[in-house]
JSON list of C-alpha atoms in Angstrom, two decimals:
[
{"chain": "A", "resi": 540, "resn": "GLU", "atom": "CA", "xyz": [69.66, 90.25, 105.22]},
{"chain": "A", "resi": 541, "resn": "THR", "atom": "CA", "xyz": [70.37, 87.95, 102.33]},
{"chain": "A", "resi": 542, "resn": "GLY", "atom": "CA", "xyz": [73.45, 86.85, 100.43]},
{"chain": "A", "resi": 543, "resn": "VAL", "atom": "CA", "xyz": [76.94, 87.79, 101.48]},
{"chain": "A", "resi": 544, "resn": "THR", "atom": "CA", "xyz": [77.52, 90.95, 103.49]},
{"chain": "A", "resi": 545, "resn": "GLN", "atom": "CA", "xyz": [80.78, 92.67, 104.34]},
{"chain": "A", "resi": 546, "resn": "THR", "atom": "CA", "xyz": [81.61, 95.32, 106.90]},
{"chain": "A", "resi": 547, "resn": "PRO", "atom": "CA", "xyz": [82.91, 97.91, 106.84]},
{"chain": "A", "resi": 548, "resn": "ARG", "atom": "CA", "xyz": [82.46, 98.92, 103.22]},
{"chain": "A", "resi": 549, "resn": "HIS", "atom": "CA", "xyz": [85.33, 101.40, 103.45]},
{"chain": "A", "resi": 550, "resn": "LEU", "atom": "CA", "xyz": [88.31, 101.46, 105.80]},
{"chain": "A", "resi": 551, "resn": "VAL", "atom": "CA", "xyz": [91.25, 103.82, 106.10]},
{"chain": "A", "resi": 552, "resn": "MET", "atom": "CA", "xyz": [94.06, 102.77, 108.41]},
{"chain": "A", "resi": 553, "resn": "GLY", "atom": "CA", "xyz": [97.61, 103.66, 109.25]},
{"chain": "A", "resi": 554, "resn": "MET", "atom": "CA", "xyz": [100.45, 101.18, 108.97]},
{"chain": "A", "resi": 555, "resn": "THR", "atom": "CA", "xyz": [100.59, 100.70, 112.73]},
{"chain": "A", "resi": 556, "resn": "ASN", "atom": "CA", "xyz": [96.87, 100.11, 113.22]},
{"chain": "A", "resi": 557, "resn": "LYS", "atom": "CA", "xyz": [95.09, 96.83, 113.83]},
{"chain": "A", "resi": 558, "resn": "LYS", "atom": "CA", "xyz": [91.71, 96.37, 112.23]},
{"chain": "A", "resi": 559, "resn": "SER", "atom": "CA", "xyz": [89.42, 93.54, 111.16]},
{"chain": "A", "resi": 560, "resn": "LEU", "atom": "CA", "xyz": [87.20, 92.94, 108.15]},
{"chain": "A", "resi": 561, "resn": "LYS", "atom": "CA", "xyz": [84.01, 90.98, 108.66]},
{"chain": "A", "resi": 562, "resn": "CYS", "atom": "CA", "xyz": [82.09, 88.80, 106.25]},
{"chain": "A", "resi": 563, "resn": "GLU", "atom": "CA", "xyz": [78.78, 87.08, 106.90]},
{"chain": "A", "resi": 564, "resn": "GLN", "atom": "CA", "xyz": [76.87, 84.77, 104.60]},
{"chain": "A", "resi": 565, "resn": "HIS", "atom": "CA", "xyz": [73.16, 84.04, 104.96]},
{"chain": "A", "resi": 566, "resn": "LEU", "atom": "CA", "xyz": [73.06, 81.26, 102.36]},
{"chain": "A", "resi": 567, "resn": "GLY", "atom": "CA", "xyz": [73.72, 78.20, 104.51]},
{"chain": "A", "resi": 568, "resn": "HIS", "atom": "CA", "xyz": [77.03, 77.58, 102.74]},
{"chain": "A", "resi": 569, "resn": "ASN", "atom": "CA", "xyz": [79.96, 75.63, 104.13]},
{"chain": "A", "resi": 570, "resn": "ALA", "atom": "CA", "xyz": [82.89, 77.24, 102.33]},
{"chain": "A", "resi": 571, "resn": "MET", "atom": "CA", "xyz": [84.13, 80.82, 102.52]},
{"chain": "A", "resi": 572, "resn": "TYR", "atom": "CA", "xyz": [86.87, 82.67, 100.71]},
{"chain": "A", "resi": 573, "resn": "TRP", "atom": "CA", "xyz": [88.91, 85.90, 100.86]},
{"chain": "A", "resi": 574, "resn": "TYR", "atom": "CA", "xyz": [90.05, 87.51, 97.61]},
{"chain": "A", "resi": 575, "resn": "LYS", "atom": "CA", "xyz": [92.14, 90.65, 97.04]},
{"chain": "A", "resi": 576, "resn": "GLN", "atom": "CA", "xyz": [91.37, 92.94, 94.10]},
{"chain": "A", "resi": 577, "resn": "SER", "atom": "CA", "xyz": [94.14, 95.44, 93.39]},
{"chain": "A", "resi": 578, "resn": "ALA", "atom": "CA", "xyz": [94.19, 98.02, 90.65]},
{"chain": "A", "resi": 579, "resn": "LYS", "atom": "CA", "xyz": [95.51, 96.63, 87.38]},
{"chain": "A", "resi": 580, "resn": "LYS", "atom": "CA", "xyz": [95.95, 93.12, 88.81]},
{"chain": "A", "resi": 581, "resn": "PRO", "atom": "CA", "xyz": [93.69, 90.08, 88.63]},
{"chain": "A", "resi": 582, "resn": "LEU", "atom": "CA", "xyz": [91.66, 89.10, 91.65]},
{"chain": "A", "resi": 583, "resn": "GLU", "atom": "CA", "xyz": [93.88, 87.01, 93.88]},
{"chain": "A", "resi": 584, "resn": "LEU", "atom": "CA", "xyz": [92.67, 84.17, 96.08]},
{"chain": "A", "resi": 585, "resn": "MET", "atom": "CA", "xyz": [93.97, 84.63, 99.62]},
{"chain": "A", "resi": 586, "resn": "PHE", "atom": "CA", "xyz": [92.31, 82.05, 101.86]},
{"chain": "A", "resi": 587, "resn": "VAL", "atom": "CA", "xyz": [89.77, 79.22, 101.63]},
{"chain": "A", "resi": 588, "resn": "TYR", "atom": "CA", "xyz": [87.82, 77.78, 104.54]},
{"chain": "A", "resi": 589, "resn": "ASN", "atom": "CA", "xyz": [85.68, 74.64, 104.30]},
{"chain": "A", "resi": 590, "resn": "PHE", "atom": "CA", "xyz": [83.59, 73.70, 107.33]},
{"chain": "A", "resi": 591, "resn": "LYS", "atom": "CA", "xyz": [85.58, 76.24, 109.38]},
{"chain": "A", "resi": 592, "resn": "GLU", "atom": "CA", "xyz": [88.89, 74.61, 108.49]},
{"chain": "A", "resi": 593, "resn": "GLN", "atom": "CA", "xyz": [91.44, 76.49, 106.44]},
{"chain": "A", "resi": 594, "resn": "THR", "atom": "CA", "xyz": [92.16, 74.51, 103.29]},
{"chain": "A", "resi": 595, "resn": "GLU", "atom": "CA", "xyz": [94.10, 77.09, 101.29]},
{"chain": "A", "resi": 596, "resn": "ASN", "atom": "CA", "xyz": [96.58, 79.81, 102.13]},
{"chain": "A", "resi": 597, "resn": "ASN", "atom": "CA", "xyz": [97.80, 81.29, 98.90]},
{"chain": "A", "resi": 598, "resn": "SER", "atom": "CA", "xyz": [101.18, 82.50, 100.17]},
{"chain": "A", "resi": 599, "resn": "VAL", "atom": "CA", "xyz": [99.64, 85.44, 101.96]},
{"chain": "A", "resi": 600, "resn": "PRO", "atom": "CA", "xyz": [101.88, 87.51, 104.26]},
{"chain": "A", "resi": 601, "resn": "SER", "atom": "CA", "xyz": [101.37, 86.95, 107.97]},
{"chain": "A", "resi": 602, "resn": "ARG", "atom": "CA", "xyz": [100.17, 90.52, 108.47]},
{"chain": "A", "resi": 603, "resn": "PHE", "atom": "CA", "xyz": [96.86, 89.13, 107.17]},
{"chain": "A", "resi": 604, "resn": "SER", "atom": "CA", "xyz": [95.30, 86.69, 109.61]},
{"chain": "A", "resi": 605, "resn": "PRO", "atom": "CA", "xyz": [91.99, 84.98, 108.81]},
{"chain": "A", "resi": 606, "resn": "GLU", "atom": "CA", "xyz": [89.53, 83.61, 111.31]},
{"chain": "A", "resi": 607, "resn": "CYS", "atom": "CA", "xyz": [86.45, 81.47, 110.68]},
{"chain": "A", "resi": 608, "resn": "PRO", "atom": "CA", "xyz": [84.57, 80.88, 113.95]},
{"chain": "A", "resi": 609, "resn": "ASN", "atom": "CA", "xyz": [81.65, 79.19, 112.18]},
{"chain": "A", "resi": 610, "resn": "SER", "atom": "CA", "xyz": [80.45, 78.50, 108.65]},
{"chain": "A", "resi": 611, "resn": "SER", "atom": "CA", "xyz": [78.54, 81.79, 108.48]},
{"chain": "A", "resi": 612, "resn": "HIS", "atom": "CA", "xyz": [81.27, 84.20, 109.55]},
{"chain": "A", "resi": 613, "resn": "LEU", "atom": "CA", "xyz": [84.72, 84.98, 108.23]},
{"chain": "A", "resi": 614, "resn": "PHE", "atom": "CA", "xyz": [87.12, 87.61, 109.49]},
{"chain": "A", "resi": 615, "resn": "LEU", "atom": "CA", "xyz": [90.34, 89.05, 108.14]},
{"chain": "A", "resi": 616, "resn": "HIS", "atom": "CA", "xyz": [92.51, 90.55, 110.85]},
{"chain": "A", "resi": 617, "resn": "LEU", "atom": "CA", "xyz": [94.93, 93.19, 109.67]},
{"chain": "A", "resi": 618, "resn": "HIS", "atom": "CA", "xyz": [98.06, 94.50, 111.38]},
{"chain": "A", "resi": 619, "resn": "THR", "atom": "CA", "xyz": [101.13, 96.47, 110.34]},
{"chain": "A", "resi": 620, "resn": "LEU", "atom": "CA", "xyz": [99.93, 96.71, 106.78]},
{"chain": "A", "resi": 621, "resn": "GLN", "atom": "CA", "xyz": [101.80, 98.39, 103.94]},
{"chain": "A", "resi": 622, "resn": "PRO", "atom": "CA", "xyz": [100.47, 100.96, 101.46]},
{"chain": "A", "resi": 623, "resn": "GLU", "atom": "CA", "xyz": [100.60, 98.31, 98.72]},
{"chain": "A", "resi": 624, "resn": "ASP", "atom": "CA", "xyz": [97.97, 96.36, 100.67]},
{"chain": "A", "resi": 625, "resn": "SER", "atom": "CA", "xyz": [95.42, 99.01, 99.70]},
{"chain": "A", "resi": 626, "resn": "ALA", "atom": "CA", "xyz": [92.81, 97.15, 97.65]},
{"chain": "A", "resi": 627, "resn": "LEU", "atom": "CA", "xyz": [89.25, 95.90, 97.51]},
{"chain": "A", "resi": 628, "resn": "TYR", "atom": "CA", "xyz": [88.90, 92.80, 99.68]},
{"chain": "A", "resi": 629, "resn": "LEU", "atom": "CA", "xyz": [86.14, 90.50, 98.55]},
{"chain": "A", "resi": 630, "resn": "CYS", "atom": "CA", "xyz": [84.55, 87.71, 100.51]},
{"chain": "A", "resi": 631, "resn": "ALA", "atom": "CA", "xyz": [82.74, 84.83, 98.85]},
{"chain": "A", "resi": 632, "resn": "SER", "atom": "CA", "xyz": [80.92, 81.71, 99.91]},
{"chain": "A", "resi": 633, "resn": "SER", "atom": "CA", "xyz": [79.84, 78.46, 98.28]},
{"chain": "A", "resi": 634, "resn": "GLN", "atom": "CA", "xyz": [78.02, 75.31, 99.28]},
{"chain": "A", "resi": 635, "resn": "GLY", "atom": "CA", "xyz": [81.29, 73.40, 99.26]},
{"chain": "A", "resi": 636, "resn": "THR", "atom": "CA", "xyz": [84.67, 73.65, 97.63]},
{"chain": "A", "resi": 637, "resn": "SER", "atom": "CA", "xyz": [84.06, 71.24, 94.75]},
{"chain": "A", "resi": 638, "resn": "GLY", "atom": "CA", "xyz": [84.26, 72.70, 91.28]},
{"chain": "A", "resi": 639, "resn": "THR", "atom": "CA", "xyz": [80.54, 72.70, 90.60]},
{"chain": "A", "resi": 640, "resn": "ASN", "atom": "CA", "xyz": [79.72, 74.98, 93.53]},
{"chain": "A", "resi": 641, "resn": "GLU", "atom": "CA", "xyz": [79.05, 78.56, 92.50]},
{"chain": "A", "resi": 642, "resn": "GLN", "atom": "CA", "xyz": [80.79, 81.19, 94.59]},
{"chain": "A", "resi": 643, "resn": "PHE", "atom": "CA", "xyz": [78.65, 84.10, 95.74]},
{"chain": "A", "resi": 644, "resn": "PHE", "atom": "CA", "xyz": [80.51, 87.35, 96.38]},
{"chain": "A", "resi": 645, "resn": "GLY", "atom": "CA", "xyz": [79.97, 90.15, 98.83]},
{"chain": "A", "resi": 646, "resn": "PRO", "atom": "CA", "xyz": [80.28, 93.84, 97.83]},
{"chain": "A", "resi": 647, "resn": "GLY", "atom": "CA", "xyz": [83.79, 94.10, 99.24]},
{"chain": "A", "resi": 648, "resn": "THR", "atom": "CA", "xyz": [85.65, 96.32, 101.69]},
{"chain": "A", "resi": 649, "resn": "ARG", "atom": "CA", "xyz": [87.66, 99.13, 100.12]},
{"chain": "A", "resi": 650, "resn": "LEU", "atom": "CA", "xyz": [90.84, 99.34, 102.22]},
{"chain": "A", "resi": 651, "resn": "THR", "atom": "CA", "xyz": [93.25, 102.26, 102.11]},
{"chain": "A", "resi": 652, "resn": "VAL", "atom": "CA", "xyz": [96.52, 102.02, 104.02]},
{"chain": "A", "resi": 653, "resn": "LEU", "atom": "CA", "xyz": [98.23, 105.35, 104.68]},
{"chain": "B", "resi": 10, "resn": "ALA", "atom": "CA", "xyz": [99.71, 76.53, 87.07]},
{"chain": "B", "resi": 11, "resn": "GLN", "atom": "CA", "xyz": [96.51, 77.60, 85.44]},
{"chain": "B", "resi": 12, "resn": "SER", "atom": "CA", "xyz": [96.12, 81.12, 84.09]},
{"chain": "B", "resi": 13, "resn": "VAL", "atom": "CA", "xyz": [93.46, 83.22, 82.44]},
{"chain": "B", "resi": 14, "resn": "THR", "atom": "CA", "xyz": [94.06, 85.88, 79.80]},
{"chain": "B", "resi": 15, "resn": "GLN", "atom": "CA", "xyz": [91.60, 88.56, 78.85]},
{"chain": "B", "resi": 16, "resn": "PRO", "atom": "CA", "xyz": [93.40, 90.38, 76.03]},
{"chain": "B", "resi": 17, "resn": "ASP", "atom": "CA", "xyz": [91.11, 93.40, 75.91]},
{"chain": "B", "resi": 18, "resn": "ILE", "atom": "CA", "xyz": [91.41, 95.81, 78.84]},
{"chain": "B", "resi": 19, "resn": "HIS", "atom": "CA", "xyz": [88.72, 98.15, 77.48]},
{"chain": "B", "resi": 20, "resn": "ILE", "atom": "CA", "xyz": [86.01, 97.61, 74.88]},
{"chain": "B", "resi": 21, "resn": "THR", "atom": "CA", "xyz": [83.58, 100.26, 73.62]},
{"chain": "B", "resi": 22, "resn": "VAL", "atom": "CA", "xyz": [80.35, 99.14, 71.98]},
{"chain": "B", "resi": 23, "resn": "SER", "atom": "CA", "xyz": [77.35, 101.10, 70.75]},
{"chain": "B", "resi": 24, "resn": "GLU", "atom": "CA", "xyz": [74.06, 100.38, 72.44]},
{"chain": "B", "resi": 25, "resn": "GLY", "atom": "CA", "xyz": [72.18, 97.73, 70.48]},
{"chain": "B", "resi": 26, "resn": "ALA", "atom": "CA", "xyz": [75.33, 96.35, 68.88]},
{"chain": "B", "resi": 27, "resn": "SER", "atom": "CA", "xyz": [76.65, 92.85, 69.41]},
{"chain": "B", "resi": 28, "resn": "LEU", "atom": "CA", "xyz": [79.40, 92.08, 71.91]},
{"chain": "B", "resi": 29, "resn": "GLU", "atom": "CA", "xyz": [82.14, 89.52, 72.23]},
{"chain": "B", "resi": 30, "resn": "LEU", "atom": "CA", "xyz": [84.61, 89.48, 75.13]},
{"chain": "B", "resi": 31, "resn": "ARG", "atom": "CA", "xyz": [87.59, 87.20, 74.76]},
{"chain": "B", "resi": 32, "resn": "CYS", "atom": "CA", "xyz": [89.00, 84.79, 77.32]},
{"chain": "B", "resi": 33, "resn": "ASN", "atom": "CA", "xyz": [91.79, 82.27, 76.96]},
{"chain": "B", "resi": 34, "resn": "TYR", "atom": "CA", "xyz": [92.91, 79.87, 79.65]},
{"chain": "B", "resi": 35, "resn": "SER", "atom": "CA", "xyz": [95.89, 77.70, 80.29]},
{"chain": "B", "resi": 36, "resn": "TYR", "atom": "CA", "xyz": [95.19, 74.40, 82.01]},
{"chain": "B", "resi": 37, "resn": "GLY", "atom": "CA", "xyz": [96.08, 70.80, 81.22]},
{"chain": "B", "resi": 38, "resn": "ALA", "atom": "CA", "xyz": [92.67, 69.22, 81.75]},
{"chain": "B", "resi": 39, "resn": "THR", "atom": "CA", "xyz": [89.15, 70.43, 81.08]},
{"chain": "B", "resi": 40, "resn": "PRO", "atom": "CA", "xyz": [88.64, 73.34, 83.43]},
{"chain": "B", "resi": 41, "resn": "TYR", "atom": "CA", "xyz": [85.56, 74.68, 85.07]},
{"chain": "B", "resi": 42, "resn": "LEU", "atom": "CA", "xyz": [85.02, 78.11, 83.48]},
{"chain": "B", "resi": 43, "resn": "PHE", "atom": "CA", "xyz": [83.08, 81.11, 84.65]},
{"chain": "B", "resi": 44, "resn": "TRP", "atom": "CA", "xyz": [82.17, 84.62, 83.62]},
{"chain": "B", "resi": 45, "resn": "TYR", "atom": "CA", "xyz": [81.44, 87.19, 86.31]},
{"chain": "B", "resi": 46, "resn": "VAL", "atom": "CA", "xyz": [80.30, 90.80, 86.04]},
{"chain": "B", "resi": 47, "resn": "GLN", "atom": "CA", "xyz": [81.15, 93.58, 88.49]},
{"chain": "B", "resi": 48, "resn": "SER", "atom": "CA", "xyz": [79.27, 96.87, 88.51]},
{"chain": "B", "resi": 49, "resn": "PRO", "atom": "CA", "xyz": [80.84, 99.88, 90.25]},
{"chain": "B", "resi": 50, "resn": "GLY", "atom": "CA", "xyz": [80.75, 99.49, 94.02]},
{"chain": "B", "resi": 51, "resn": "GLN", "atom": "CA", "xyz": [79.34, 96.00, 93.78]},
{"chain": "B", "resi": 52, "resn": "GLY", "atom": "CA", "xyz": [80.60, 92.49, 94.28]},
{"chain": "B", "resi": 53, "resn": "LEU", "atom": "CA", "xyz": [80.89, 89.95, 91.49]},
{"chain": "B", "resi": 54, "resn": "GLN", "atom": "CA", "xyz": [77.78, 88.39, 89.99]},
{"chain": "B", "resi": 55, "resn": "LEU", "atom": "CA", "xyz": [77.96, 85.10, 88.12]},
{"chain": "B", "resi": 56, "resn": "LEU", "atom": "CA", "xyz": [76.78, 85.36, 84.50]},
{"chain": "B", "resi": 57, "resn": "LEU", "atom": "CA", "xyz": [77.33, 81.77, 83.44]},
{"chain": "B", "resi": 58, "resn": "LYS", "atom": "CA", "xyz": [79.51, 78.72, 83.91]},
{"chain": "B", "resi": 59, "resn": "TYR", "atom": "CA", "xyz": [80.76, 75.72, 81.98]},
{"chain": "B", "resi": 60, "resn": "PHE", "atom": "CA", "xyz": [81.57, 72.36, 83.52]},
{"chain": "B", "resi": 61, "resn": "SER", "atom": "CA", "xyz": [80.89, 69.79, 80.80]},
{"chain": "B", "resi": 62, "resn": "GLY", "atom": "CA", "xyz": [78.44, 68.85, 78.07]},
{"chain": "B", "resi": 63, "resn": "ASP", "atom": "CA", "xyz": [77.10, 71.35, 75.58]},
{"chain": "B", "resi": 64, "resn": "THR", "atom": "CA", "xyz": [79.88, 73.78, 74.75]},
{"chain": "B", "resi": 65, "resn": "LEU", "atom": "CA", "xyz": [77.47, 76.68, 74.26]},
{"chain": "B", "resi": 66, "resn": "VAL", "atom": "CA", "xyz": [76.15, 77.83, 77.60]},
{"chain": "B", "resi": 67, "resn": "GLN", "atom": "CA", "xyz": [73.41, 80.33, 78.30]},
{"chain": "B", "resi": 68, "resn": "GLY", "atom": "CA", "xyz": [73.55, 82.72, 81.19]},
{"chain": "B", "resi": 69, "resn": "ILE", "atom": "CA", "xyz": [71.63, 85.52, 82.77]},
{"chain": "B", "resi": 70, "resn": "LYS", "atom": "CA", "xyz": [70.91, 88.92, 81.19]},
{"chain": "B", "resi": 71, "resn": "GLY", "atom": "CA", "xyz": [71.00, 87.47, 77.68]},
{"chain": "B", "resi": 72, "resn": "PHE", "atom": "CA", "xyz": [74.66, 86.45, 77.75]},
{"chain": "B", "resi": 73, "resn": "GLU", "atom": "CA", "xyz": [76.10, 83.26, 76.32]},
{"chain": "B", "resi": 74, "resn": "ALA", "atom": "CA", "xyz": [79.58, 81.77, 76.08]},
{"chain": "B", "resi": 75, "resn": "GLU", "atom": "CA", "xyz": [81.16, 79.08, 73.96]},
{"chain": "B", "resi": 76, "resn": "PHE", "atom": "CA", "xyz": [83.86, 76.71, 75.17]},
{"chain": "B", "resi": 77, "resn": "LYS", "atom": "CA", "xyz": [86.35, 75.83, 72.44]},
{"chain": "B", "resi": 78, "resn": "ARG", "atom": "CA", "xyz": [88.87, 73.27, 73.62]},
{"chain": "B", "resi": 79, "resn": "SER", "atom": "CA", "xyz": [91.02, 73.53, 70.49]},
{"chain": "B", "resi": 80, "resn": "GLN", "atom": "CA", "xyz": [91.50, 77.25, 71.08]},
{"chain": "B", "resi": 81, "resn": "SER", "atom": "CA", "xyz": [91.52, 77.12, 74.89]},
{"chain": "B", "resi": 82, "resn": "SER", "atom": "CA", "xyz": [88.90, 79.85, 74.78]},
{"chain": "B", "resi": 83, "resn": "PHE", "atom": "CA", "xyz": [85.67, 80.71, 76.51]},
{"chain": "B", "resi": 84, "resn": "ASN", "atom": "CA", "xyz": [84.41, 83.89, 74.85]},
{"chain": "B", "resi": 85, "resn": "LEU", "atom": "CA", "xyz": [81.39, 85.76, 76.16]},
{"chain": "B", "resi": 86, "resn": "ARG", "atom": "CA", "xyz": [78.78, 87.07, 73.73]},
{"chain": "B", "resi": 87, "resn": "LYS", "atom": "CA", "xyz": [75.60, 89.08, 73.68]},
{"chain": "B", "resi": 88, "resn": "PRO", "atom": "CA", "xyz": [73.64, 89.84, 70.51]},
{"chain": "B", "resi": 89, "resn": "SER", "atom": "CA", "xyz": [72.49, 93.31, 71.57]},
{"chain": "B", "resi": 90, "resn": "VAL", "atom": "CA", "xyz": [73.96, 95.26, 74.48]},
{"chain": "B", "resi": 91, "resn": "HIS", "atom": "CA", "xyz": [72.07, 97.64, 76.72]},
{"chain": "B", "resi": 92, "resn": "TRP", "atom": "CA", "xyz": [73.47, 100.69, 78.53]},
{"chain": "B", "resi": 93, "resn": "SER", "atom": "CA", "xyz": [73.07, 98.77, 81.80]},
{"chain": "B", "resi": 94, "resn": "ASP", "atom": "CA", "xyz": [75.65, 96.23, 80.60]},
{"chain": "B", "resi": 95, "resn": "ALA", "atom": "CA", "xyz": [78.45, 98.74, 81.19]},
{"chain": "B", "resi": 96, "resn": "ALA", "atom": "CA", "xyz": [80.62, 97.09, 83.83]},
{"chain": "B", "resi": 97, "resn": "GLU", "atom": "CA", "xyz": [83.79, 95.09, 84.41]},
{"chain": "B", "resi": 98, "resn": "TYR", "atom": "CA", "xyz": [83.72, 91.51, 83.16]},
{"chain": "B", "resi": 99, "resn": "PHE", "atom": "CA", "xyz": [85.92, 88.77, 84.55]},
{"chain": "B", "resi": 100, "resn": "CYS", "atom": "CA", "xyz": [86.67, 85.35, 83.17]},
{"chain": "B", "resi": 101, "resn": "ALA", "atom": "CA", "xyz": [87.73, 82.75, 85.74]},
{"chain": "B", "resi": 102, "resn": "VAL", "atom": "CA", "xyz": [88.85, 79.16, 85.89]},
{"chain": "B", "resi": 103, "resn": "LEU", "atom": "CA", "xyz": [88.66, 76.73, 88.77]},
{"chain": "B", "resi": 104, "resn": "MET", "atom": "CA", "xyz": [91.04, 73.83, 88.99]},
{"chain": "B", "resi": 105, "resn": "TYR", "atom": "CA", "xyz": [89.31, 70.84, 90.50]},
{"chain": "B", "resi": 106, "resn": "SER", "atom": "CA", "xyz": [91.84, 68.44, 91.93]},
{"chain": "B", "resi": 107, "resn": "GLY", "atom": "CA", "xyz": [89.38, 65.79, 93.04]},
{"chain": "B", "resi": 108, "resn": "GLY", "atom": "CA", "xyz": [90.27, 66.37, 96.65]},
{"chain": "B", "resi": 109, "resn": "GLY", "atom": "CA", "xyz": [88.87, 69.86, 96.76]},
{"chain": "B", "resi": 110, "resn": "ALA", "atom": "CA", "xyz": [88.94, 73.00, 94.71]},
{"chain": "B", "resi": 111, "resn": "ASP", "atom": "CA", "xyz": [91.57, 75.68, 94.99]},
{"chain": "B", "resi": 112, "resn": "GLY", "atom": "CA", "xyz": [89.45, 78.75, 94.52]},
{"chain": "B", "resi": 113, "resn": "LEU", "atom": "CA", "xyz": [89.09, 80.75, 91.34]},
{"chain": "B", "resi": 114, "resn": "THR", "atom": "CA", "xyz": [91.85, 82.13, 89.13]},
{"chain": "B", "resi": 115, "resn": "PHE", "atom": "CA", "xyz": [90.69, 85.30, 87.43]},
{"chain": "B", "resi": 116, "resn": "GLY", "atom": "CA", "xyz": [91.71, 87.21, 84.35]},
{"chain": "B", "resi": 117, "resn": "LYS", "atom": "CA", "xyz": [92.49, 90.91, 84.70]},
{"chain": "B", "resi": 118, "resn": "GLY", "atom": "CA", "xyz": [89.06, 91.87, 83.48]},
{"chain": "B", "resi": 119, "resn": "THR", "atom": "CA", "xyz": [87.60, 93.75, 80.53]},
{"chain": "B", "resi": 120, "resn": "HIS", "atom": "CA", "xyz": [86.01, 97.14, 81.10]},
{"chain": "B", "resi": 121, "resn": "LEU", "atom": "CA", "xyz": [82.94, 97.47, 78.87]},
{"chain": "B", "resi": 122, "resn": "ILE", "atom": "CA", "xyz": [81.84, 100.95, 77.84]},
{"chain": "B", "resi": 123, "resn": "ILE", "atom": "CA", "xyz": [78.49, 101.44, 76.12]},
{"chain": "B", "resi": 124, "resn": "GLN", "atom": "CA", "xyz": [78.10, 104.36, 73.73]},
{"chain": "B", "resi": 125, "resn": "PRO", "atom": "CA", "xyz": [74.62, 105.81, 73.22]}
]
């Protein structure tokens, strides 16, 4: 596989469930990102990891818990979510976090919280 | 804090006609600016970017954008659109602090509809 992949592509969960989103990049990049895309709202940066270290947490509620075990994999652990958390969750990667590094995006996971 | 405004939520253009999508940003210094395109069910694909130098930048798929500091704008243009250009277009800005970037700040997007 090439580029940035995300699994699952679609997820439906209840508010009491625990689930995880997975992102994998095959580009040899060092930085990975989680973004949230809600209807009628701009894409929102959630988390930034650089060399497996979290460098940005954009005031995200604790019911979202990221994990970056290595530079190629990024997870977003979900628990006790709310219906307003339903959105498209996009993962991205870049060579580094400096401004000149292009971010490559995955296709996203469409999450529905019932 | 930086912000990005895309004033047009929807734009309808006839196939073969020219296109201009507007983007205005708010940021104290010279920002790094990007245009991304998102087709249905797909992730975002970078069309072009501006960091410095020539204010007219060329991108993929025949798109170009012009950075105008005096107007705080970075409008996207294409001389002749194709039906395959129908998609959602996002303008984004990245604030580079020198110690590391903070991720991208996006506009709300412009939905482009192509009429036959």
